[in-house]
Structure formats: C-alpha cells, structure tokens
Amino acid sequence: MAQDNQVVIVGNLTRDPELRYTPNGAALVKFGVAVSRRVKDDATGQWKDADTSFFDVTAWRSLAENVAETLTQGNRVVVVGRLRTNSWETPEGEKRSKIEIEAEEVGPSLKWASAKIERQSRGAGQGDWQASVSVGAGGPQGETPLDG
C-alpha cells in the first residue's frame, strides 16, 4: 500500500461513533480517539499519563458501518489511515482548517480486551469479506496499563 502519508494510532474512543449517509447513500462515520503516552516519574517511580493527543477520525462505506455497529466510547482501538486537512469558512468569513485521520483500517486493540470475529459476506458471489467484531473486556481488572 503506497501512499503519500500514513499514520497509525492506538487510543481510546472519546465518543460513540456517529454514522451518517451521504445523499448518494455512502456510509460515513466520525469518531474521536485520545492517545496518551505513559511515562515513569523518576522521583516517585510511578507510571503516569503524559501528554494526551486528540484526533478526529472518519471512515467510509462498509468500514463506517462496521465501526458504528461494533465500537463504543471508551473502546481501545488501532486506526490506520492517512492525514487529511479539512478546510472551511465560517458564516463570519473566517477561514478555518483542522487535520483529521481518514481511516483505511480500524480494529479493537487486543492488549486489554478480547474480540470475537464474525465474517460477513458483502454480496452473493463476490468472494469479498468484511469482519464484524464484538469486543469484550479482558485482562486484569482494576489495573492500569503501564505502557500506553
């Protein structure tokens, strides 16, 4: 997959995915992901959250529908996509822009959870598959991850 830019982030959904459809019927989902780095405080020896970065993510078509059906706020996810600049003008005439991630792949992180994958056919005879994943809590209860 050759691209001009590619980004991979791992973080937690900050809100439930919002699924919409374009006038042409294409599915579009938007959601937010918070990525926090964990660092060890040399003075106390304790792990703590460092800077948190917040990303707006969009996904299209079957990926959008699968994200909306599968993921909810708080789920830890892996997002692979490309950076994209979205520009617009306010009603007052001010130019605004923001950088967002256009996702090519989205999946649950299995570091502290488990998932059950259910394959679903996209259409009769196409031989193309998409995966639907149900995410369940796993791993140690009440512990905080040491590395983000």
Short mmCIF file of C-alpha atoms in Angstrom, two decimals:
data_model
loop_
_atom_site.label_atom_id
_atom_site.label_comp_id
_atom_site.label_asym_id
_atom_site.label_seq_id
_atom_site.Cartn_x
_atom_site.Cartn_y
_atom_site.Cartn_z
CA MET A 1 0.00 0.00 0.00
CA ALA A 2 1.96 3.01 -1.26
CA GLN A 3 0.73 6.36 -0.03
CA ASP A 4 1.94 9.90 0.34
CA ASN A 5 1.31 9.77 4.09
CA GLN A 6 0.23 7.12 6.53
CA VAL A 7 -0.44 7.23 10.25
CA VAL A 8 -1.12 4.55 12.87
CA ILE A 9 -2.58 5.46 16.25
CA VAL A 10 -3.66 3.39 19.24
CA GLY A 11 -6.00 5.02 21.74
CA ASN A 12 -9.47 5.16 23.26
CA LEU A 13 -12.69 6.35 21.63
CA THR A 14 -13.72 9.66 23.18
CA ARG A 15 -17.32 9.37 21.97
CA ASP A 16 -19.62 6.87 20.30
CA PRO A 17 -19.18 6.73 16.53
CA GLU A 18 -21.70 8.91 14.63
CA LEU A 19 -22.97 7.18 11.48
CA ARG A 20 -24.45 9.22 8.62
CA TYR A 21 -25.20 8.66 4.96
CA THR A 22 -24.36 10.99 2.08
CA PRO A 23 -27.11 11.93 -0.40
CA ASN A 24 -25.62 9.26 -2.71
CA GLY A 25 -26.06 6.61 0.01
CA ALA A 26 -22.41 6.22 1.07
CA ALA A 27 -21.95 5.50 4.78
CA LEU A 28 -19.73 7.91 6.73
CA VAL A 29 -18.76 7.57 10.38
CA LYS A 30 -16.97 10.09 12.59
CA PHE A 31 -15.42 9.44 15.98
CA GLY A 32 -12.69 10.75 18.25
CA VAL A 33 -9.63 8.96 19.61
CA ALA A 34 -7.50 10.05 22.56
CA VAL A 35 -3.89 8.87 22.58
CA SER A 36 -1.99 9.12 25.87
CA ARG A 37 1.66 8.37 26.39
CA ARG A 38 2.69 6.70 29.66
CA VAL A 39 5.91 7.79 31.35
CA LYS A 40 7.62 6.78 34.55
CA ASP A 41 8.10 9.58 37.08
CA ASP A 42 11.74 9.30 38.15
CA ALA A 43 11.04 10.97 41.50
CA THR A 44 8.23 8.61 42.60
CA GLY A 45 8.84 5.57 40.38
CA GLN A 46 5.13 5.62 39.45
CA TRP A 47 3.70 5.48 35.96
CA LYS A 48 1.57 8.44 34.89
CA ASP A 49 -0.14 9.80 31.79
CA ALA A 50 1.91 12.30 29.82
CA ASP A 51 0.50 14.46 27.04
CA THR A 52 -2.80 13.39 25.52
CA SER A 53 -3.45 14.00 21.84
CA PHE A 54 -6.98 14.04 20.44
CA PHE A 55 -7.75 13.01 16.86
CA ASP A 56 -10.93 13.23 14.79
CA VAL A 57 -11.30 10.15 12.58
CA THR A 58 -13.59 9.49 9.60
CA ALA A 59 -14.26 6.21 7.81
CA TRP A 60 -16.37 5.39 4.76
CA ARG A 61 -18.69 2.70 3.38
CA SER A 62 -18.64 -0.78 4.95
CA LEU A 63 -15.83 0.19 7.33
CA ALA A 64 -18.03 3.04 8.59
CA GLU A 65 -20.99 0.73 9.17
CA ASN A 66 -18.84 -1.89 10.94
CA VAL A 67 -17.27 0.75 13.20
CA ALA A 68 -20.71 2.12 14.14
CA GLU A 69 -22.08 -1.38 14.86
CA THR A 70 -19.07 -2.57 16.83
CA LEU A 71 -17.33 0.18 18.79
CA THR A 72 -18.45 2.47 21.61
CA GLN A 73 -16.96 5.23 23.71
CA GLY A 74 -14.02 4.01 25.78
CA ASN A 75 -13.05 1.11 23.49
CA ARG A 76 -9.33 0.91 22.78
CA VAL A 77 -8.71 0.88 19.02
CA VAL A 78 -5.98 0.71 16.41
CA VAL A 79 -6.51 3.11 13.49
CA VAL A 80 -4.54 3.02 10.25
CA GLY A 81 -5.18 5.84 7.82
CA ARG A 82 -3.91 8.99 6.25
CA LEU A 83 -3.76 12.56 7.47
CA ARG A 84 -6.12 14.91 5.70
CA THR A 85 -6.70 18.64 6.05
CA ASN A 86 -10.33 19.72 6.20
CA SER A 87 -10.85 23.44 5.42
CA TRP A 88 -13.98 25.60 5.60
CA GLU A 89 -15.16 29.15 6.04
CA THR A 90 -17.33 30.29 8.95
CA PRO A 91 -20.50 32.35 8.39
CA GLU A 92 -18.44 35.36 9.54
CA GLY A 93 -15.95 34.78 6.70
CA GLU A 94 -13.12 33.37 8.83
CA LYS A 95 -11.09 30.59 7.24
CA ARG A 96 -10.65 27.51 9.43
CA SER A 97 -8.95 24.16 8.99
CA LYS A 98 -8.15 21.07 11.01
CA ILE A 99 -6.21 17.90 10.44
CA GLU A 100 -8.11 14.63 10.74
CA ILE A 101 -7.43 10.98 10.02
CA GLU A 102 -9.25 9.27 7.16
CA ALA A 103 -9.24 5.65 8.27
CA GLU A 104 -8.42 2.74 6.00
CA GLU A 105 -8.49 0.17 8.80
CA VAL A 106 -10.00 0.27 12.30
CA GLY A 107 -9.91 -2.53 14.82
CA PRO A 108 -10.11 -3.16 18.53
CA SER A 109 -6.84 -3.33 20.43
CA LEU A 110 -6.48 -6.78 21.95
CA LYS A 111 -3.94 -5.69 24.56
CA TRP A 112 -6.56 -5.49 27.34
CA ALA A 113 -9.64 -6.93 25.64
CA SER A 114 -10.75 -9.92 23.64
CA ALA A 115 -12.75 -9.96 20.44
CA LYS A 116 -14.86 -12.45 18.56
CA ILE A 117 -14.65 -12.04 14.78
CA GLU A 118 -17.69 -12.87 12.69
CA ARG A 119 -17.18 -12.85 8.95
CA GLN A 120 -19.98 -11.48 6.84
CA SER A 121 -20.30 -11.75 3.10
CA ARG A 122 -20.64 -8.41 1.27
CA GLY A 123 -22.68 -9.85 -1.54
CA ALA A 124 -23.57 -13.10 -3.22
CA GLY A 125 -20.73 -14.45 -5.30
CA GLN A 126 -18.36 -11.54 -4.79
CA GLY A 127 -15.91 -13.51 -2.67
CA ASP A 128 -15.10 -10.36 -0.73
CA TRP A 129 -15.32 -10.41 3.08
CA GLN A 130 -15.72 -7.87 5.82
CA ALA A 131 -15.33 -8.57 9.50
CA SER A 132 -17.67 -7.65 12.32
CA VAL A 133 -16.05 -7.73 15.76
CA SER A 134 -17.69 -7.84 19.17
CA VAL A 135 -15.38 -6.54 21.88
CA GLY A 136 -15.38 -7.80 25.45
CA ALA A 137 -13.34 -6.71 28.45
CA GLY A 138 -10.37 -8.87 29.23
CA GLY A 139 -7.14 -8.78 31.14
CA PRO A 140 -6.58 -7.83 34.76
CA GLN A 141 -9.40 -5.98 36.47
CA GLY A 142 -8.68 -2.75 38.32
CA GLU A 143 -5.14 -2.39 36.99
CA THR A 144 -3.89 0.43 34.86
CA PRO A 145 -1.75 -0.31 31.85
CA LEU A 146 1.88 0.56 32.33
CA ASP A 147 2.63 1.44 28.75
CA GLY A 148 0.08 3.21 26.66
#
